[in-house]
Each structure stands twice: as structure tokens, then as C-alpha cells.
Coordinates of C-alpha atoms in Angstrom, one line a residue:
Chain A
M582 CA 5.6 -11.8 0.8
E583 CA 3.5 -13.2 3.5
W584 CA -0.2 -13.0 2.9
K585 CA -3.0 -15.7 2.7
R586 CA -5.8 -13.8 4.4
K587 CA -9.2 -13.0 3.0
H588 CA -10.0 -10.5 5.8
L589 CA -8.4 -7.8 7.7
L590 CA -10.2 -7.8 11.2
G591 CA -7.3 -6.3 13.4
L592 CA -3.6 -5.9 13.9
E593 CA -3.6 -8.3 17.3
E594 CA -3.6 -11.5 15.1
L595 CA -1.2 -10.4 12.2
S596 CA 2.4 -11.4 12.2
A597 CA 5.2 -8.7 11.8
E598 CA 5.7 -10.1 8.5
E599 CA 2.2 -9.9 7.5
I600 CA 2.2 -6.2 8.6
T601 CA 5.3 -5.5 6.6
T602 CA 3.8 -6.9 3.6
I603 CA 1.0 -4.5 4.0
L604 CA 3.5 -1.7 4.4
D605 CA 5.4 -2.7 1.3
T606 CA 2.4 -3.2 -0.9
A607 CA 1.3 0.1 0.0
A608 CA 4.3 1.6 -0.6
S609 CA 4.2 0.3 -4.3
F610 CA 0.7 1.8 -4.5
Q611 CA 1.8 5.2 -3.4
E612 CA 2.5 6.5 -6.8
V613 CA -0.8 6.0 -8.4
S614 CA -2.4 8.8 -6.4
T615 CA 0.1 11.0 -8.0
R616 CA -0.6 10.1 -11.7
S617 CA -2.9 12.3 -13.8
I618 CA -5.1 9.1 -14.4
K619 CA -5.3 7.7 -10.7
K620 CA -6.1 4.2 -11.6
V621 CA -5.0 0.7 -11.9
P622 CA -7.0 -2.2 -13.2
A623 CA -6.3 -4.6 -10.5
L624 CA -9.8 -4.9 -9.2
Q625 CA -11.6 -4.0 -12.2
G626 CA -15.1 -5.3 -11.9
R627 CA -15.1 -6.1 -8.3
V628 CA -17.4 -4.7 -5.8
V629 CA -16.4 -3.1 -2.5
V630 CA -19.3 -2.1 -0.2
N631 CA -19.2 0.2 2.7
L632 CA -21.1 -0.8 5.4
F633 CA -20.9 2.1 7.8
F634 CA -23.2 1.9 10.8
E635 CA -21.0 4.7 12.7
A636 CA -20.5 8.3 11.2
S637 CA -17.5 9.1 9.2
T638 CA -16.2 11.0 6.6
R639 CA -12.4 10.4 6.5
T640 CA -12.2 6.6 6.5
S641 CA -15.4 5.9 4.4
N642 CA -14.3 8.4 1.7
S643 CA -10.5 6.8 2.0
F644 CA -11.8 3.4 1.5
A645 CA -14.3 4.2 -1.4
L646 CA -11.3 6.4 -3.1
A647 CA -9.0 3.1 -2.6
A648 CA -11.3 0.9 -4.1
K649 CA -11.9 3.2 -7.0
R650 CA -8.1 3.8 -7.8
L651 CA -7.9 -0.1 -8.0
S652 CA -10.8 0.0 -10.6
A653 CA -13.4 -1.4 -8.3
D654 CA -16.9 -0.6 -8.2
T655 CA -18.2 0.7 -5.0
M656 CA -21.5 0.9 -2.8
S657 CA -22.1 2.8 0.1
F658 CA -24.7 1.9 3.0
S659 CA -25.0 4.1 5.9
Q660 CA -27.1 3.3 8.8
S661 CA -29.8 6.1 8.6
G662 CA -32.0 5.7 5.4
S663 CA -31.6 2.1 5.3
S664 CA -33.8 -0.5 6.5
V665 CA -31.7 -1.0 9.7
S666 CA -34.1 1.6 11.2
K667 CA -36.9 -0.8 10.5
G668 CA -35.1 -3.6 12.7
E669 CA -33.0 -5.7 9.9
T670 CA -29.9 -7.1 11.5
L671 CA -26.4 -6.8 10.4
I672 CA -26.4 -10.2 9.2
D673 CA -29.4 -9.9 7.2
T674 CA -28.2 -6.6 5.7
A675 CA -25.2 -8.2 4.6
L676 CA -26.4 -11.0 3.3
N677 CA -29.1 -9.3 1.2
I678 CA -26.3 -7.0 -0.2
E679 CA -24.2 -10.1 -1.0
A680 CA -27.2 -11.6 -2.7
M681 CA -26.5 -8.8 -5.3
G682 CA -23.0 -10.0 -6.0
V683 CA -20.5 -8.3 -4.1
D684 CA -16.7 -9.1 -3.2
C685 CA -15.8 -7.3 -0.1
F686 CA -17.5 -5.6 2.8
V687 CA -15.4 -2.5 4.6
I688 CA -17.4 -2.3 8.1
R689 CA -17.7 0.3 10.7
H690 CA -20.1 -0.5 13.6
S691 CA -20.2 0.3 17.2
A692 CA -20.1 -3.4 18.5
P693 CA -16.8 -4.8 19.3
G694 CA -16.5 -8.0 17.2
A695 CA -19.1 -6.9 14.6
A696 CA -16.4 -7.4 11.7
L697 CA -15.8 -10.8 13.0
L698 CA -19.3 -11.6 13.0
L699 CA -19.9 -10.5 9.5
A700 CA -16.6 -12.3 8.1
N701 CA -18.1 -15.5 9.7
S702 CA -21.6 -15.0 8.2
V703 CA -20.9 -13.9 4.3
N704 CA -18.4 -15.3 1.6
S705 CA -17.1 -12.0 0.6
S706 CA -13.8 -10.4 2.4
V707 CA -14.3 -8.4 5.2
V708 CA -12.2 -5.3 6.3
N709 CA -12.8 -3.8 9.6
A710 CA -12.9 0.0 9.7
G711 CA -13.7 0.2 13.3
D712 CA -15.6 -1.9 15.5
G713 CA -16.5 -0.1 19.0
P714 CA -13.4 0.4 20.9
H715 CA -11.8 -2.8 19.6
E716 CA -9.8 -2.1 16.6
H717 CA -9.1 0.1 13.7
P718 CA -6.6 -1.7 11.7
T719 CA -6.2 0.4 8.6
Q720 CA -5.8 3.4 11.0
G721 CA -3.0 1.7 12.9
L722 CA -1.3 0.6 9.5
L723 CA -1.4 4.1 8.2
D724 CA 0.0 5.5 11.4
I725 CA 2.9 2.8 11.3
Y726 CA 3.5 3.5 7.6
T727 CA 3.8 7.1 8.1
I728 CA 6.2 6.5 10.9
R729 CA 8.3 4.2 8.7
E730 CA 8.2 6.9 5.8
A731 CA 9.5 9.5 8.1
K732 CA 11.9 7.5 10.3
G733 CA 13.0 4.7 8.0
R734 CA 12.2 2.0 10.5
I735 CA 9.8 1.1 13.6
D736 CA 12.2 -1.1 15.5
G737 CA 13.7 0.4 18.5
L738 CA 11.4 3.8 18.2
K739 CA 9.6 5.3 21.2
V740 CA 6.2 6.0 20.3
A741 CA 4.0 7.9 22.6
I742 CA 0.0 7.7 22.3
V743 CA -1.7 10.5 24.3
G744 CA -5.5 10.9 25.0
D745 CA -8.6 8.8 25.7
I746 CA -6.8 5.5 25.1
A747 CA -9.7 3.6 27.3
H748 CA -12.2 4.3 24.5
S749 CA -9.8 4.3 21.5
R750 CA -9.6 1.8 18.6
V751 CA -6.8 3.5 17.1
A752 CA -4.7 3.2 20.3
R753 CA -5.3 -0.3 20.3
S754 CA -4.3 -1.1 16.7
N755 CA -1.4 0.9 17.0
I756 CA -0.3 -0.7 20.1
W757 CA -0.6 -4.4 18.6
G758 CA 1.1 -3.3 15.1
L759 CA 3.9 -1.0 16.6
Q760 CA 4.8 -3.6 19.3
K761 CA 5.2 -6.5 16.7
L762 CA 7.7 -4.3 14.8
G763 CA 9.8 -3.6 17.7
A764 CA 8.8 -0.2 19.0
K765 CA 8.3 1.1 22.5
V766 CA 5.0 2.3 23.3
T767 CA 4.0 4.6 25.8
V768 CA 0.3 5.8 26.6
A769 CA -0.3 8.9 28.3
G770 CA -3.4 10.8 29.5
P771 CA -5.6 11.2 32.8
S772 CA -5.8 8.5 34.8
T773 CA -9.4 8.2 34.2
L774 CA -9.0 7.6 30.3
I775 CA -6.1 5.1 30.8
P776 CA -7.4 1.4 31.4
R777 CA -6.2 -0.2 34.4
G778 CA -4.0 -2.9 33.9
I779 CA -2.8 -1.8 30.6
E780 CA 0.7 -2.2 31.4
A781 CA 0.0 -6.1 30.7
F782 CA 0.0 -5.1 27.0
G783 CA 3.9 -4.1 27.3
V784 CA 3.2 -0.4 27.3
E785 CA 4.3 2.0 29.7
V786 CA 2.1 4.6 31.3
S787 CA 2.5 8.0 31.9
H788 CA 0.4 11.1 33.1
D789 CA 3.0 13.8 32.4
I790 CA 2.7 15.1 28.8
D791 CA 6.2 17.0 29.3
E792 CA 8.1 13.8 30.2
V793 CA 6.7 12.0 27.4
L794 CA 7.4 14.8 24.8
A795 CA 11.2 14.7 26.1
T796 CA 11.6 11.1 25.2
S797 CA 9.6 10.2 22.4
D798 CA 10.5 10.0 18.9
V799 CA 6.7 9.9 17.9
I800 CA 3.9 11.5 19.5
N801 CA 0.2 10.1 18.2
I802 CA -2.4 12.7 19.7
L803 CA -6.0 11.1 20.0
R804 CA -8.9 13.0 19.6
I805 CA -10.7 14.2 22.9
Q806 CA -14.1 12.8 22.4
L807 CA -16.2 15.8 23.6
E808 CA -19.3 14.1 23.5
R809 CA -18.2 11.8 26.3
Q810 CA -17.8 14.8 28.6
E811 CA -20.9 14.1 30.2
R812 CA -19.3 11.2 31.8
R813 CA -16.9 13.5 33.5
N814 CA -13.7 11.6 32.8
F815 CA -12.0 14.8 33.6
P816 CA -13.3 18.2 35.1
S817 CA -13.4 20.4 32.3
I818 CA -12.1 20.6 28.5
R819 CA -9.9 23.5 29.5
E820 CA -8.2 21.6 32.3
Y821 CA -7.7 19.1 29.8
A822 CA -6.1 21.4 27.4
Q823 CA -3.9 22.9 29.9
I824 CA -2.6 19.7 31.6
F825 CA -2.2 17.4 28.2
G826 CA -2.7 19.7 25.2
V827 CA 0.1 19.7 23.0
T828 CA 1.4 23.5 22.5
Q829 CA 4.0 24.8 20.6
E830 CA 5.8 25.9 23.8
R831 CA 5.6 22.0 25.1
L832 CA 6.7 20.9 21.9
S833 CA 9.9 23.0 21.8
R834 CA 11.0 21.0 24.9
A835 CA 10.8 17.8 22.7
K836 CA 13.2 16.2 20.4
K837 CA 13.9 18.2 17.4
D838 CA 12.8 15.5 14.9
I839 CA 9.8 14.2 16.9
L840 CA 6.8 13.4 14.7
V841 CA 3.5 14.8 15.4
M842 CA 0.6 12.7 14.6
H843 CA -3.2 12.7 14.9
P844 CA -5.9 10.4 13.5
G845 CA -8.2 13.3 13.0
P846 CA -10.8 14.7 13.4
M847 CA -8.8 17.3 15.4
N848 CA -10.3 19.6 18.2
R849 CA -7.6 22.5 17.6
G850 CA -7.3 24.0 20.8
V851 CA -8.0 21.2 22.8
E852 CA -5.7 18.3 22.5
I853 CA -3.6 19.9 19.8
T854 CA -3.1 23.8 18.9
P855 CA -3.3 25.2 15.4
E856 CA 0.3 25.8 15.5
V857 CA 1.5 22.4 16.3
A858 CA -1.2 20.8 13.9
D859 CA -0.1 23.1 10.8
G860 CA 3.6 23.0 12.1
D861 CA 6.9 21.5 10.7
Q862 CA 6.8 18.2 12.9
S863 CA 3.2 17.5 12.1
V864 CA 2.7 14.5 9.6
I865 CA -1.2 14.7 9.9
L866 CA -1.9 15.2 6.4
R867 CA 0.8 13.0 5.4
Q868 CA -1.3 10.5 7.3
V869 CA -4.4 11.0 5.2
T870 CA -2.6 10.6 2.0
N871 CA -1.0 7.2 3.1
G872 CA -4.3 6.0 4.3
L873 CA -5.3 6.0 0.8
A874 CA -2.1 3.8 -0.1
V875 CA -2.6 1.5 2.7
R876 CA -6.1 0.8 2.1
M877 CA -5.4 0.1 -1.6
A878 CA -2.9 -2.5 -0.3
V879 CA -5.4 -3.9 2.2
L880 CA -8.2 -4.3 -0.6
Y881 CA -5.8 -5.5 -3.2
L882 CA -4.2 -8.4 -0.7
C883 CA -7.7 -9.4 0.9
M884 CA -9.3 -9.8 -2.6
G885 CA -6.6 -11.9 -3.7
G886 CA -5.2 -9.2 -5.8
G887 CA -8.0 -9.7 -8.2
G888 CA -9.5 -13.2 -7.6
G889 CA -11.1 -14.3 -4.6
G890 CA -9.3 -17.6 -4.3
K891 CA -10.1 -20.2 -2.2
P892 CA -11.5 -19.1 1.2
V893 CA -8.9 -19.3 3.9
D894 CA -8.8 -19.6 7.7
N895 CA -8.6 -16.3 9.2
Chain B
M577 CA 18.0 -30.5 -17.2
P578 CA 19.7 -27.0 -18.1
G579 CA 20.3 -26.7 -21.7
C580 CA 21.6 -23.4 -23.5
L581 CA 23.5 -21.2 -21.6
Y582 CA 24.5 -17.5 -22.8
D583 CA 26.9 -15.8 -20.5
A584 CA 27.9 -12.4 -19.3
E585 CA 29.8 -11.4 -22.6
W586 CA 26.8 -12.3 -24.7
I587 CA 24.5 -10.2 -22.6
K588 CA 27.0 -7.4 -22.8
T589 CA 27.1 -7.7 -26.7
V590 CA 23.5 -7.8 -26.9
T591 CA 22.8 -4.8 -24.8
G592 CA 25.2 -2.9 -27.3
Q593 CA 23.2 -4.2 -30.1
L594 CA 19.9 -3.0 -28.6
A595 CA 21.6 0.4 -28.4
D596 CA 22.5 0.6 -32.1
A597 CA 18.7 -0.5 -32.6
A598 CA 17.5 2.4 -30.5
L599 CA 19.8 4.7 -32.4
A600 CA 18.5 3.3 -35.8
E601 CA 14.9 4.3 -34.5
P602 CA 13.3 6.8 -36.9
V603 CA 13.3 9.7 -34.3
E604 CA 15.9 11.9 -32.6
P605 CA 17.4 10.4 -29.5
G606 CA 15.9 13.0 -27.3
D607 CA 12.5 11.6 -28.3
I608 CA 13.1 8.2 -26.9
V609 CA 12.1 7.0 -23.4
L610 CA 13.1 3.8 -22.2
A611 CA 10.6 1.8 -20.0
G612 CA 12.2 -1.1 -18.2
V613 CA 9.6 -3.8 -16.8
R614 CA 10.5 -4.3 -13.1
T615 CA 12.6 -6.1 -12.1
R616 CA 14.9 -7.6 -14.6
G617 CA 13.5 -5.4 -17.5
A618 CA 14.3 -2.4 -15.4
D619 CA 17.9 -3.4 -14.7
L620 CA 18.3 -3.9 -18.4
A621 CA 16.7 -0.5 -19.4
E622 CA 19.1 1.1 -16.9
R623 CA 22.2 -0.7 -18.4
L624 CA 20.8 0.3 -22.0
A625 CA 20.8 3.7 -20.7
A626 CA 24.2 3.7 -19.5
E627 CA 25.3 2.1 -23.0
L628 CA 23.6 4.8 -24.7
A629 CA 25.0 7.7 -22.2
S630 CA 28.4 6.4 -23.1
R631 CA 27.7 7.0 -26.6
G632 CA 26.6 10.6 -25.8
H633 CA 22.9 10.3 -25.5
E634 CA 21.2 10.8 -22.2
I635 CA 18.0 8.9 -22.4
P636 CA 15.3 9.1 -19.5
V637 CA 14.4 5.5 -18.0
A638 CA 11.1 5.0 -16.7
L639 CA 10.5 1.9 -14.4
L640 CA 7.3 -0.1 -14.9
D641 CA 5.4 -2.2 -12.3
V642 CA 2.9 -3.8 -14.4
T643 CA 1.6 -6.3 -11.6
P644 CA -1.9 -4.5 -11.3
Y645 CA -2.0 -4.7 -15.0
R646 CA -1.6 -8.5 -15.3
D647 CA -4.4 -10.5 -16.8
D648 CA -3.8 -13.6 -14.2
L649 CA -4.5 -11.7 -11.1
A650 CA -7.7 -13.8 -10.6
Q651 CA -5.7 -17.1 -10.5
G652 CA -3.0 -18.7 -8.1
G653 CA -3.0 -16.1 -5.2
V654 CA -2.3 -12.8 -4.8
K655 CA 0.8 -11.2 -6.5
A656 CA 3.3 -9.1 -4.8
L657 CA 4.0 -5.8 -6.2
K658 CA 7.3 -4.6 -7.5
G659 CA 7.8 -1.2 -6.0
G660 CA 5.3 0.8 -8.0
T661 CA 5.7 2.7 -11.3
Q662 CA 8.2 5.5 -11.6
M663 CA 7.6 7.8 -14.5
T664 CA 8.5 11.2 -14.0
M665 CA 8.7 12.3 -17.8
S666 CA 6.0 12.8 -20.1
I667 CA 5.9 10.1 -22.8
D668 CA 3.2 11.9 -25.0
G669 CA 4.5 11.7 -28.5
K670 CA 7.8 10.0 -27.6
L671 CA 9.2 6.8 -29.0
V672 CA 8.7 4.6 -25.9
I673 CA 11.0 1.5 -26.0
I674 CA 9.5 -1.1 -23.5
V675 CA 12.6 -3.2 -22.3
D676 CA 12.3 -6.7 -20.8
D677 CA 14.5 -9.6 -20.1
V678 CA 12.4 -12.3 -21.9
L679 CA 9.5 -12.0 -24.1
S680 CA 7.5 -15.1 -23.3
S681 CA 3.7 -15.4 -23.8
G682 CA 3.4 -11.6 -24.8
R683 CA 1.1 -10.9 -21.8
T684 CA 3.6 -8.8 -19.9
A685 CA 4.1 -6.9 -22.8
R686 CA 0.4 -6.4 -23.3
A687 CA 0.4 -5.3 -19.4
A688 CA 3.2 -3.0 -20.2
M689 CA 1.4 -1.3 -22.9
D690 CA -2.0 -0.8 -20.9
L691 CA 0.1 0.6 -18.4
L692 CA 1.9 3.2 -20.8
M693 CA -1.7 4.4 -22.2
D694 CA -2.5 5.2 -18.7
F695 CA 0.2 7.6 -18.6
G696 CA -0.1 9.4 -22.0
R697 CA 0.0 8.6 -25.6
P698 CA 3.4 7.5 -27.0
R699 CA 3.8 8.4 -30.8
I700 CA 5.5 4.8 -31.4
V701 CA 5.9 1.9 -28.8
R702 CA 8.9 -0.7 -29.6
L703 CA 9.7 -3.8 -27.3
Y704 CA 13.4 -4.8 -26.9
A705 CA 14.1 -8.0 -24.9
L706 CA 17.2 -10.2 -24.5
V707 CA 15.5 -13.4 -25.5
E708 CA 12.2 -14.1 -27.4
R709 CA 10.5 -17.4 -26.6
T710 CA 8.8 -18.8 -29.7
D711 CA 5.8 -20.2 -27.8
R712 CA 4.0 -16.6 -27.9
E713 CA 0.4 -16.7 -26.7
L714 CA -0.5 -13.2 -27.8
P715 CA 0.1 -11.5 -31.3
I716 CA 3.1 -9.7 -29.9
R717 CA 6.6 -10.0 -31.2
A718 CA 9.8 -8.0 -30.0
D719 CA 11.2 -5.4 -32.3
A720 CA 14.8 -5.8 -31.3
V721 CA 16.0 -8.9 -29.5
G722 CA 19.4 -10.9 -28.7
A723 CA 18.1 -14.4 -29.4
Q724 CA 15.2 -16.2 -30.2
A725 CA 14.5 -19.6 -28.2
E726 CA 12.6 -22.5 -29.6
T727 CA 10.6 -23.4 -26.5
G728 CA 7.3 -25.1 -25.6
P729 CA 5.0 -25.3 -22.5
G730 CA 7.0 -26.4 -19.4
D731 CA 10.4 -25.0 -20.8
S732 CA 11.8 -22.4 -18.8
V733 CA 14.0 -19.2 -19.9
R734 CA 15.6 -17.3 -17.0
V735 CA 17.8 -14.3 -17.2
H736 CA 19.9 -13.9 -14.2
L737 CA 21.3 -10.4 -13.9
S738 CA 24.0 -9.1 -11.1
E739 CA 21.6 -6.4 -10.0
T740 CA 19.3 -9.1 -8.8
D741 CA 20.8 -12.5 -8.9
G742 CA 24.6 -11.7 -8.3
V743 CA 25.7 -13.1 -11.8
D744 CA 24.8 -12.3 -15.4
E745 CA 23.6 -15.3 -17.5
V746 CA 20.8 -16.9 -19.5
V747 CA 19.5 -20.3 -18.6
I748 CA 17.3 -22.2 -20.7
E749 CA 15.6 -25.2 -19.4
K750 CA 13.9 -27.7 -21.7
K751 CA 11.1 -30.1 -20.2
E752 CA 11.9 -33.7 -20.4
G753 CA 10.6 -34.8 -24.0
N754 CA 10.4 -31.3 -25.4

């Protein structure tokens, strides 16, 4: 087993062995959620703080439940209704909370690098729940876990990520993690939503959803961020849905055992139709279930399995 | 310096004796559940179940991953999990036999009991082991055991099983001066 880190800030800096350690640990925690008493005492009495400066239901609830399943105490902080509206800085906020005696911050923030800044400013463990468009490591991990669970491996698989790649931290984390484990990644979408030069990451680029569907083992469909439409990255939502939307009809020409994934929340009828979302190839709900086990693994590993241990170089 | 050694034949004999002990418990065989502590205790529990099956009794086996219940998680770095706990049967009202390779400090057995209590309410809990060390740290003792080992701090008792280690043997190493 390979784990000496106190923080999880992104997948870019992790080795393949470290990622595998997280996945294997998650596999061992999977059954806790199926028990009638859904708890193990591993983090009893430790305190995990959700520091969410951006809206979230899925991720914040998933982390809170994961902490509780490990018997940790949880605390939640959201931007509205806090002193941030009075001008208190991120670091001050965290230091003040840490002064009450906490062990781990789970942070979501709109600024890339916010999690790293926090990790360098506090004594507690820090887990990145999304820092701007930079990384969302636990989403990448649960996506990879879901693929491994369904396909038995990552190495050699062809994984396509479709949608607003340019603004997507989910895409970035997936790209880093999948490539380290040997998958071949293709990003697809309108050219206005795919960063120029992304080929330097070792990914292929496509603007043809049908071509991508025909050759992929996995398709990870990203949410089209409708609120960004006023920037006119594509002419209309209807046109996006027509050209890139994954419909049952398009899916029928894909590999029979293709895996359909979506990090949520879905815009049913835009990037994905209800039939596909609820269909046999979809593992979207499985992703959510796996997210619990993956986050339990991340908290367990970063918090030293119980003791903070000595701070280590991250 | 490696000391006393028990071999595969001894392990086989003890497995048979543990099966005798299980069948001598004050319950019907149908009310027994074997709970093997991963990793080697689980292998032993499977062997015990096979022995009991050969005598006509199908006894279910649960596999316990006690790692999240350990009392030393705060020391010495993060501990790798062992695959999670597999318990597909109810243990309410059953006689649950915790099976482990070596009973040392008693802390693993304590953790195993806490784990069982999270799953239900066994009527009786027993502890079977191949070897029981004499240097216990908690007031816990085995109900059926192959052999006792006179050991002190620094001594090691290791059970190797073919499932994990490729060979069946018990190796006892006493520290210099012990």
C-alpha cells in the first residue's frame, strides 16, 4: 500500500500506485454502506469540516456522510450566512475554525489553487472538493472506480469525456487519473469548449459524437453549464443537444457494453436524454454510491487512518 | 533465532480438534457461524468450515476486516484495509466463533467483538485460535486453541498458511535474552 500524504489536492501529483491504493481502500469500505448500522469507528472523535464556498448538494452531502460512516464528527460551513460576507478571508476563516479543534477541511472554492493555499496555511488535513476549473480529485477517483468496477481494469480502455471540457475540473481530474492508469482518453465537444493545445496532455480531440461513441468503452458526459450560455460558446442549447446530445438512437450505434457516465447534475434533454440516463448502460447512480466509498477512503487515508501522524511533505 | 516450529500436519490436526470443539458447543450446528479475522483467520475459518462440511455440517462463514476497529489507528501510520467485512448472514441469536491464527495481545479479538456487535446480537461468542500467546494485554482468552506459546515482548509467533504464504507452518522466534 502506498500512502503517506496528509492532503488530497489533485490527481496530477499522484502516482498510479497511490491512486490504486485509494481505489482498493474504497473497495474495502464499500460494504459499510450496506450494513444496517452504517458505521465503523475508524475516525471516531475526529472532526471533518466542510468548507464550501460554492454551491453543492451532491459533493458536500457525500463528504459529510462519508465522514459520519467513519464515526467522525462533521461541521458545515457555507459562504452565505458566514462572516465571509463581512469580508473575512479564506485563511482567517479556516484558522478560526481550526482554533476550535478540527482535523480535516474539505474545501470547495471558485479559485484554482484555493485548496493548496489552505493546505499551506493550516495544520489540518485538506481535501480538495473542487477548486475552480482546476481539479475535483474525488470525482475523478469515483469515476475511475466505477469504470474499474464495471470493466475490471483501466489499462487499455478508451474513455471519452464529452462536453464543456474547457471549464471542467471533472475533466481535468479524470484525464490525469485515467492516463496514469493506462487509459486512452478522448475529449469531445464544440471547439469553443475544448481548450486549444489540450493535445499536449496526451488526449485526442474529437468534434464528432458519433465517431466517439463508436470507438469508446466509456463515455463520461459532462453537464452543459447553461448559466455560461450568455458567453455564447455555442449558438443555442437546442443546437448543442442536436449535435452533441447523447440519445438512445446514437447510443444504439455504440459498443454494446459501453459505459455511460455523468457526474451530475444532469440537464435531461440537453447533453443526455432521459432514456439514456435511466437506461441499461448508465452507471450514473452507481457513481454516486461509489462516491461514498471513495470519500471514506480519502478521509481515512489522509487523516492517517485515525491519527494525524506527523505532517508530511505534500 | 527461529525456535519451535509446527508443521502442516500439526495445523491439520488442530483444525480437526477445533471442529470437534465446535460440535461440542451447547447449540445445534445450524446455529453456529464462523467469523474468520482477515487475513489468515479467514483462511482458517474456511478450512474449519470445510472440515465441518466433511462431517456433514454446512456452517456459514463470515469474513471480518477488523482494521477500522483497531485501537492503534492513531499510531504508526495509516493501516491498510483487508477487503472489508463480508457478512451475508444474520448473527442474531447465533453462536459466533471468532477464528484467528494467533491470539496475542487480545486487541484483535476485542476489535472483532466490537465489529460483531455492529452487525447484530450473537447469543454466545467464542474465540478459537491455532496458537495462544501467554503475554496477553487484555483480559481475553481463547476458548479452543492448538497450543500455547510462552512468549514475552519482542518474541514473534507467525502462522503461515498456503493460501497466503504458500506453505503451512507456525514459526516462533524468541528475542535474544527472552
